[in-house]
XYZ file of C-alpha atoms in Angstrom:
593
model
C 34.250 102.273 115.480
C 35.184 102.805 119.104
C 31.842 101.365 120.217
C 32.367 98.295 118.041
C 35.841 97.828 119.492
C 34.440 97.942 123.040
C 32.314 94.864 122.358
C 34.932 92.972 120.331
C 33.748 93.759 116.804
C 36.633 95.926 115.628
C 37.711 93.244 113.117
C 34.448 93.405 111.119
C 33.496 97.060 110.760
C 31.835 96.657 107.344
C 29.306 94.200 108.789
C 27.922 96.944 111.025
C 27.892 99.850 108.606
C 24.137 100.300 109.165
C 25.012 101.856 112.542
C 26.738 104.733 110.747
C 24.144 107.500 110.315
C 25.781 110.914 109.878
C 23.309 113.718 110.660
C 20.618 111.026 110.898
C 20.837 110.029 107.215
C 21.055 106.449 106.028
C 24.518 105.397 104.940
C 23.513 105.121 101.261
C 21.769 108.505 101.271
C 24.774 110.185 102.857
C 27.003 108.672 100.175
C 24.943 110.345 97.459
C 25.297 113.651 99.316
C 29.050 113.066 99.489
C 29.341 112.397 95.759
C 27.592 115.700 94.997
C 29.924 117.407 97.503
C 32.830 116.045 95.452
C 31.377 117.651 92.332
C 30.960 121.001 94.076
C 34.507 120.857 95.434
C 35.886 119.904 92.027
C 33.985 122.695 90.291
C 35.085 125.266 92.882
C 38.657 124.019 92.495
C 38.469 124.566 88.753
C 37.207 128.125 89.117
C 39.686 128.931 91.939
C 42.678 127.303 90.278
C 44.625 130.578 90.359
C 44.374 130.876 94.152
C 46.820 128.658 96.037
C 45.113 129.180 99.419
C 41.720 128.136 98.076
C 43.221 125.160 96.259
C 44.841 123.867 99.478
C 41.572 124.261 101.385
C 39.538 122.511 98.668
C 42.149 119.755 98.328
C 41.950 118.922 102.052
C 38.126 118.944 101.907
C 38.208 116.685 98.832
C 40.456 114.137 100.570
C 38.208 114.064 103.644
C 35.084 113.454 101.556
C 36.785 110.654 99.594
C 37.864 108.918 102.814
C 34.354 109.388 104.222
C 32.860 107.584 101.203
C 35.377 104.737 101.411
C 34.683 104.316 105.134
C 30.993 103.819 104.387
C 31.907 100.375 102.954
C 29.221 100.734 100.283
C 29.717 98.866 97.011
C 27.593 101.271 94.984
C 29.294 104.339 96.485
C 32.753 102.914 95.790
C 31.797 102.198 92.187
C 30.474 105.745 91.694
C 33.550 107.173 93.422
C 35.849 105.180 91.125
C 34.199 106.686 88.038
C 34.392 110.207 89.478
C 38.046 109.846 90.483
C 39.017 108.341 87.136
C 37.443 111.259 85.271
C 38.908 113.799 87.707
C 42.371 112.285 87.303
C 42.161 112.626 83.526
C 41.093 116.284 83.886
C 43.869 116.873 86.409
C 46.576 115.579 84.081
C 45.163 117.750 81.270
C 45.468 120.979 83.245
C 48.354 123.443 82.933
C 50.924 122.243 85.456
C 54.337 120.651 85.219
C 54.305 116.883 84.935
C 56.541 116.606 87.974
C 54.043 118.481 90.172
C 51.158 116.443 88.776
C 52.833 113.139 89.595
C 53.891 114.365 93.026
C 50.400 115.528 93.950
C 48.887 112.325 92.574
C 51.237 110.148 94.658
C 50.604 112.311 97.745
C 46.842 111.875 97.357
C 47.101 108.109 96.969
C 49.431 107.902 99.968
C 47.086 109.861 102.256
C 44.068 107.747 101.275
C 46.023 104.478 101.556
C 47.433 105.446 104.971
C 43.914 106.254 106.242
C 42.561 102.937 104.961
C 45.350 100.638 106.214
C 43.503 99.598 109.423
C 40.324 98.809 107.452
C 41.548 97.747 104.019
C 40.028 94.260 104.393
C 36.605 95.769 105.056
C 36.922 98.042 102.024
C 37.918 95.123 99.790
C 35.148 92.959 101.218
C 32.574 95.650 100.446
C 33.425 95.419 96.737
C 32.324 91.776 96.497
C 28.802 90.851 95.415
C 27.959 87.695 97.363
C 30.772 86.860 99.740
C 28.994 87.704 103.000
C 25.515 86.756 104.179
C 24.533 90.439 104.254
C 25.558 90.838 100.600
C 23.628 87.707 99.623
C 20.544 88.977 101.434
C 20.961 92.361 99.745
C 21.113 90.807 96.284
C 18.102 88.540 96.921
C 16.177 91.529 98.299
C 16.896 93.546 95.164
C 15.716 90.700 92.957
C 12.478 90.477 94.951
C 12.052 94.267 94.667
C 12.520 94.156 90.890
C 9.929 91.397 90.552
C 7.419 93.303 92.704
C 8.046 96.544 90.791
C 7.543 94.854 87.409
C 4.291 93.300 88.623
C 2.789 96.621 89.747
C 4.235 98.507 86.756
C 2.026 96.391 84.473
C -1.041 97.659 86.370
C -0.402 101.320 85.419
C 2.311 101.355 82.753
C 1.524 104.794 81.302
C 1.244 107.204 84.255
C 2.295 105.073 87.240
C 1.015 105.350 90.813
C 2.129 108.915 91.480
C 5.155 110.557 93.076
C 6.178 109.100 96.426
C 3.945 106.038 96.075
C 6.573 103.399 95.293
C 6.389 101.753 98.726
C 2.564 101.855 98.713
C 2.366 100.222 95.281
C 4.712 97.325 96.068
C 3.681 96.905 99.720
C 1.357 93.863 99.331
C 3.981 92.030 97.282
C 7.084 93.036 99.193
C 6.665 94.591 102.620
C 3.809 92.549 104.114
C 6.322 89.898 105.183
C 7.734 89.622 108.669
C 11.269 89.050 107.400
C 11.301 92.073 105.060
C 11.940 95.498 106.550
C 9.863 98.379 105.193
C 11.751 101.067 103.303
C 10.814 104.112 101.235
C 13.748 103.562 98.905
C 13.589 101.660 95.617
C 16.506 99.422 94.517
C 17.338 101.897 91.734
C 15.983 105.071 90.192
C 14.635 103.368 87.062
C 12.427 101.099 89.151
C 11.116 104.071 91.128
C 10.449 106.079 87.975
C 8.628 103.158 86.378
C 6.377 102.489 89.383
C 5.647 106.119 90.289
C 5.564 107.832 86.891
C 5.276 105.045 84.309
C 6.381 105.382 80.713
C 5.483 109.087 80.786
C 8.002 109.675 83.545
C 10.675 107.732 81.683
C 10.159 109.902 78.593
C 10.269 113.190 80.495
C 13.326 112.131 82.484
C 15.024 110.846 79.315
C 14.343 114.093 77.441
C 15.715 116.121 80.334
C 18.919 114.085 80.510
C 19.274 114.114 76.732
C 18.957 117.906 76.655
C 21.515 118.251 79.403
C 24.164 116.175 77.630
C 23.444 117.976 74.358
C 24.025 121.261 76.152
C 27.195 119.878 77.741
C 28.606 118.885 74.340
C 27.687 122.302 72.975
C 29.441 124.124 75.834
C 32.414 121.767 76.194
C 34.924 124.612 75.942
C 34.089 125.510 79.537
C 36.213 123.165 81.679
C 33.793 123.355 84.611
C 31.140 121.549 82.578
C 33.260 118.388 82.775
C 32.881 118.320 86.563
C 29.134 118.775 86.175
C 28.971 115.815 83.794
C 31.228 113.694 86.021
C 29.125 114.414 89.089
C 25.828 113.592 87.393
C 27.342 110.441 85.907
C 28.602 109.345 89.349
C 25.238 110.145 90.970
C 23.515 108.209 88.181
C 25.693 105.152 88.895
C 24.950 105.462 92.614
C 21.235 105.795 91.873
C 21.355 102.506 89.957
C 22.334 100.757 93.189
C 20.136 102.717 95.640
C 17.536 105.314 94.703
C 17.673 108.371 96.953
C 17.463 111.335 94.547
C 13.656 111.271 94.264
C 13.216 110.681 98.003
C 15.614 113.251 99.456
C 15.089 116.951 98.786
C 18.523 117.799 100.155
C 20.272 115.905 97.369
C 18.200 117.694 94.734
C 18.995 121.046 96.340
C 22.721 120.248 96.248
C 22.537 119.286 92.571
C 20.721 122.532 91.810
C 23.421 124.365 93.775
C 26.053 122.671 91.638
C 24.311 123.792 88.457
C 23.856 127.303 89.872
C 27.591 127.628 90.579
C 28.345 126.635 87.006
C 25.673 128.874 85.492
C 26.537 131.991 87.508
C 30.191 131.586 86.672
C 29.686 131.070 82.964
C 26.526 132.845 81.814
C 26.537 136.614 81.634
C 23.864 138.379 83.666
C 22.524 140.162 80.590
C 21.089 136.855 79.384
C 18.972 136.653 82.545
C 17.120 139.928 81.877
C 13.553 139.392 80.694
C 11.793 142.234 78.878
C 8.013 142.218 78.856
C 5.132 144.620 78.428
C 2.825 145.820 81.243
C 0.113 143.236 80.460
C 2.548 140.329 80.486
C 4.097 141.525 83.746
C 0.653 141.836 85.321
C -0.268 138.318 84.237
C 3.017 136.969 85.621
C 2.523 138.734 88.971
C -1.110 137.624 89.221
C -0.178 134.019 88.427
C 2.507 134.096 91.101
C 0.065 135.516 93.672
C -2.533 132.848 92.851
C 0.080 130.090 93.098
C 1.388 131.363 96.438
C -2.166 131.740 97.760
C -3.008 128.188 96.748
C 0.110 126.822 98.434
C -0.585 128.865 101.573
C -4.187 127.613 101.816
C -3.007 124.019 101.316
C -0.361 124.328 104.050
C -2.746 126.006 106.498
C -5.387 123.351 105.859
C -2.898 120.522 106.339
C -1.523 122.021 109.560
C -5.060 122.527 110.881
C -5.945 118.898 110.150
C -2.743 117.676 111.761
C -3.376 119.781 114.873
C -6.816 118.253 115.407
C -5.466 114.800 114.564
C -2.744 115.251 117.195
C -5.335 116.336 119.785
C -7.386 113.270 118.892
C -4.426 110.946 119.492
C -3.597 112.757 122.725
C -7.120 112.194 124.048
C -7.102 108.542 123.000
C -3.973 108.029 125.093
C -5.829 109.637 128.018
C -8.897 107.393 127.363
C -11.057 110.448 126.584
C -12.838 108.974 123.595
C -15.600 111.605 123.398
C -12.982 114.364 123.180
C -11.034 112.323 120.633
C -14.185 111.985 118.523
C -14.798 115.741 118.771
C -11.329 116.628 117.528
C -11.171 114.088 114.697
C -14.596 115.268 113.462
C -13.109 118.741 112.908
C -10.643 117.402 110.302
C -11.490 117.263 106.613
C -12.545 113.905 105.200
C -9.162 113.172 103.652
C -7.856 109.628 103.606
C -5.776 109.556 106.831
C -8.537 111.220 108.822
C -11.187 108.893 107.411
C -9.079 106.011 108.680
C -8.673 107.612 112.089
C -12.393 108.439 112.286
C -13.082 104.769 111.713
C -10.670 103.888 114.494
C -12.150 106.332 116.987
C -15.643 104.977 116.341
C -14.300 101.451 116.737
C -12.767 102.352 120.107
C -16.041 103.959 121.181
C -17.906 100.809 120.237
C -15.438 98.761 122.248
C -16.042 101.031 125.231
C -19.841 101.338 125.056
C -20.970 98.368 122.900
C -23.277 100.816 121.099
C -23.577 99.490 117.518
C -24.086 102.945 116.026
C -20.349 103.491 116.523
C -19.600 100.203 114.815
C -21.727 101.142 111.819
C -19.989 104.531 111.558
C -16.611 102.836 111.807
C -17.467 100.506 108.927
C -18.763 103.382 106.793
C -15.615 105.469 107.245
C -13.427 102.449 106.560
C -15.323 101.660 103.353
C -14.739 105.206 102.128
C -11.038 104.884 102.915
C -10.764 101.554 101.085
C -12.532 102.988 98.038
C -9.899 105.756 97.912
C -6.896 103.517 98.508
C -7.534 99.796 97.981
C -3.750 99.183 97.948
C -3.522 99.552 101.739
C -4.074 95.946 102.793
C -4.253 96.818 106.492
C -7.563 98.566 105.850
C -8.956 95.308 104.476
C -7.744 93.446 107.546
C -9.493 95.883 109.872
C -12.643 95.565 107.788
C -12.607 91.832 108.463
C -12.390 92.587 112.205
C -15.371 94.959 111.998
C -17.459 92.549 109.937
C -16.806 89.836 112.513
C -18.153 92.177 115.183
C -21.492 92.666 113.395
C -21.886 88.925 112.866
C -20.848 88.720 109.208
C -18.265 86.018 109.821
C -18.449 84.585 106.310
C -17.572 87.953 104.783
C -14.819 88.434 107.347
C -13.367 85.007 106.520
C -13.459 85.744 102.793
C -11.436 88.912 103.353
C -9.069 87.091 105.706
C -8.433 84.277 103.239
C -7.813 86.700 100.371
C -5.320 88.563 102.532
C -3.458 85.366 103.358
C -3.353 84.388 99.692
C -1.785 87.762 98.896
C 0.347 88.125 102.052
C 0.932 84.637 103.531
C 3.869 85.729 105.704
C 2.115 88.444 107.703
C 1.816 87.344 111.350
C -1.079 89.688 112.138
C -3.130 88.350 109.237
C -2.380 84.786 110.392
C -3.595 85.673 113.890
C -6.787 87.144 112.451
C -7.371 83.980 110.414
C -6.724 81.849 113.505
C -9.320 83.796 115.457
C -11.978 83.369 112.750
C -11.287 79.680 112.188
C -11.215 78.994 115.932
C -14.635 80.565 116.417
C -15.977 78.586 113.463
C -14.791 75.321 115.034
C -12.179 74.666 112.318
C -9.484 73.595 114.782
C -7.032 72.141 112.253
C -6.999 75.352 110.237
C -6.823 77.420 113.420
C -3.796 75.455 114.645
C -2.120 75.783 111.242
C -2.578 79.576 111.193
C -1.408 80.010 114.788
C 1.658 77.822 114.215
C 2.642 79.806 111.134
C 2.078 83.094 112.972
C 4.388 81.986 115.797
C 7.082 80.931 113.318
C 6.871 84.392 111.783
C 6.706 86.254 115.108
C 7.715 84.079 118.110
C 6.864 86.865 120.575
C 3.247 85.721 120.201
C 4.199 83.015 122.705
C 4.597 85.759 125.329
C 1.145 87.291 124.802
C -2.131 86.789 126.638
C -3.548 85.265 123.458
C -1.214 82.287 123.716
C -1.604 81.999 127.488
C -5.364 81.948 127.065
C -5.230 79.285 124.357
C -2.839 77.180 126.430
C -5.183 77.342 129.422
C -8.519 76.928 127.636
C -7.718 74.488 124.866
C -5.170 71.728 125.384
C -5.678 70.549 121.789
C -4.452 73.854 120.399
C -1.514 74.061 122.813
C -0.339 70.491 122.250
C -0.626 70.551 118.471
C 0.962 73.975 118.034
C 3.980 73.019 120.168
C 4.273 69.638 118.412
C 4.213 71.281 114.977
C 6.759 73.892 116.076
C 9.187 71.268 117.394
C 8.751 68.960 114.401
C 9.283 71.880 112.028
C 12.632 72.819 113.549
C 15.548 72.462 111.137
C 18.884 72.347 112.964
C 20.779 72.238 109.659
C 19.325 75.490 108.336
C 21.768 78.197 107.269
C 19.168 80.989 107.359
C 20.149 83.243 110.301
C 16.665 84.767 110.600
C 15.053 81.331 110.767
C 17.593 80.183 113.373
C 17.096 83.322 115.482
C 13.325 82.933 115.483
C 13.489 79.264 116.393
C 15.922 80.139 119.153
C 13.268 82.451 120.564
C 10.595 79.741 120.163
C 12.634 77.216 122.148
C 13.354 79.873 124.766
C 9.628 80.548 125.190
C 8.751 76.868 125.599
C 11.528 76.386 128.177
C 14.189 74.534 126.173
C 17.162 76.808 126.823
C 19.691 74.267 125.525
C 18.138 74.179 122.037
C 17.492 77.908 122.209
C 21.178 78.672 122.818
C 22.217 76.284 120.045
C 20.001 78.029 117.480
C 20.859 81.526 118.673
C 24.603 80.883 118.676
C 24.419 79.565 115.135
C 22.350 82.538 113.935
C 24.809 85.169 115.232
C 27.757 83.172 113.954
C 26.307 83.486 110.453
C 25.043 87.066 110.833
C 26.416 88.805 113.957
C 24.575 92.092 113.283
C 21.185 90.598 114.181
C 19.760 92.499 117.147
C 17.460 90.340 119.241
C 19.478 87.088 119.482
C 21.939 88.956 121.707
C 19.151 89.867 124.117
C 17.830 86.300 124.219
C 21.339 84.958 124.827
C 21.760 87.478 127.649
C 18.479 86.283 129.114
C 19.680 82.668 129.019
C 23.011 83.531 130.649
C 21.319 85.536 133.407
C 19.012 82.590 134.135
C 22.070 80.341 134.420
C 23.770 82.750 136.810
C 26.445 83.890 134.347
C 26.200 87.620 135.026
C 29.434 88.621 133.263
C 28.567 86.837 130.018
C 25.006 88.121 130.199
C 26.255 91.703 130.548
C 28.538 91.211 127.537
C 25.627 90.033 125.359
C 23.457 92.866 126.637
C 26.059 95.465 125.657
C 26.073 94.113 122.126
C 22.288 94.143 122.065
C 22.194 97.750 123.290
C 24.728 98.856 120.666
C 22.793 97.268 117.808
C 19.318 98.135 119.054
C 19.762 101.762 120.015
C 16.704 103.381 121.589
C 13.869 102.134 119.435
C 10.386 101.772 120.900
C 10.455 98.023 120.422
C 13.731 97.777 122.325
C 12.187 99.706 125.220
C 9.287 97.251 125.274
C 11.725 94.374 125.626
C 13.486 96.099 128.516
C 10.137 96.635 130.224
C 9.357 92.931 129.796
C 5.746 93.461 128.815
C 3.755 93.578 125.604
C 1.584 96.626 125.036
C -1.474 95.941 122.887
C 0.524 93.585 120.635
C 2.383 96.550 119.177
C 5.079 94.292 117.758
C 2.451 93.122 115.248
C 1.450 96.601 114.152
C 4.348 99.010 114.766
C 5.529 98.763 111.173
C 2.188 100.057 109.913
C 2.654 103.337 111.791
C 5.841 103.896 109.767
C 3.959 103.167 106.548
C 1.060 105.417 107.576
C 3.378 108.373 108.119
C 5.058 107.819 104.761
C 1.905 107.251 102.706
C -0.441 109.762 104.350
C 1.917 112.315 105.927
C 0.088 111.916 109.226
C -0.082 109.752 112.355
C -2.463 106.866 112.829
C -4.642 105.841 115.736
C -3.852 102.375 117.206
C -6.330 100.445 115.071
C -4.361 97.301 114.241
C -6.429 95.109 116.551
C -7.850 91.638 116.557
C -10.328 89.590 118.543
C -8.862 86.754 120.608
C -10.900 83.655 121.207
C -12.792 85.007 124.214
C -14.052 88.026 122.266
C -12.081 90.647 124.205
C -10.421 93.275 122.082
C -6.682 93.855 122.267
């Protein structure tokens, strides 16, 4: 909050809640942690109700956690917190204590929370609305798009789903292959994630588990602590219906298990935990445990070995030692991520030596990878690049056109299509693809690809710029569109129009990152150092220390990484490994970037 105040944003804290990342966790994930903390504190308070010292300590901790949740300015967290507090209040007034003390403590609690929230009460109230701000409207529209994508892929495998952890992979072609949509591992709610990853089978198992739990709760309702268990799970369930983090974050599951363990160890006698078995049964149990541990150990050792050689491969690629990189990647097992990286290493060797045996090996490895995971559309794109290299342009164009039909708003795919159409002499199509790519990612105007086209082909340059200018909509209320067009005008030298578009974009959505940098650039060019510094401070606060931010500071593009950086994030999530830099394309002169 202090940082926001330093740049004049202290009157709109809720609009910048994404900057709040306690212990590195996303705001929504931390809120789920906090709700489980509330349950643990409430349960401990119930069991320690005869100790005044412990009650005071737990009361203070409870207040701090409640304020922490409210200061997250999360609608879903506030809704879950309301349910938990309502239930806790009912339990509190049912406990053995004089009515006078109950009312006094209740008023004290409300007063402390209200006093803490006075400076930010408007932000808290604003966070409870559904579509008042642009961020809320974008959130709602994003959830609707996620639900549509999830339903579409659910129909492909309705019984067993796509497997645990594969939600983002399954919906990627429909949802995340768009320049304006940020990639995330998290589903809009837990039901969507269950449906995509585990299908109807997962729903049934999860439903049976929850049904058993509530049956057991009703059966054991005489134990007051069970009410806090039920309240906590109900609150977490409400939070999970607004942002699914339980299946993605092991820490939350561990905390829930801890909550259940506290309840169980307090209530169930140890004699019920004793298992009597004969020698044969004990031997079978021990042997099974040894086999399971051995299997897990072998799996971990194998994975770590593969990752070590994969790391050495990447290290040698960065040092331009391709033969050493090939040696190390060949020592990995032929699992999916290493098949992809083998293809990349062979592709880089072909680029270095022009020996077609490397190109053939690259294609073979890539085909194997695609056969294992056809959902990864980037593999198909790279196949089109490789097929173009061996002269199979028709096949490459077929792949490229299918990709654009499926993912029309992917700038890299548009660039690939431009390259193929340009080489085929289809200038109108080439111009159309390049124009759309620039609208999606205006930084293309700063690359050697654009400079080369502008120098070598006046038809392409003139028509692309004409289409960009004619397509500008000054009346648009889409802040992303306005920000991108501001960058376009900045790149073609029209700083007046650029500032107009950028100012309008940040007026609508001030938490956009890059418009502040472009505005700083404009002010520096005009000699307004003070104003430029002010914009740059805002840019630095919002941008942090990301790799892409560092590239902007360095004022150079490195291998068009802005077109492919997002895939590295996906690769790590889907394959639990790191990828080689294989998101490449062939510009019009045939040189590889």
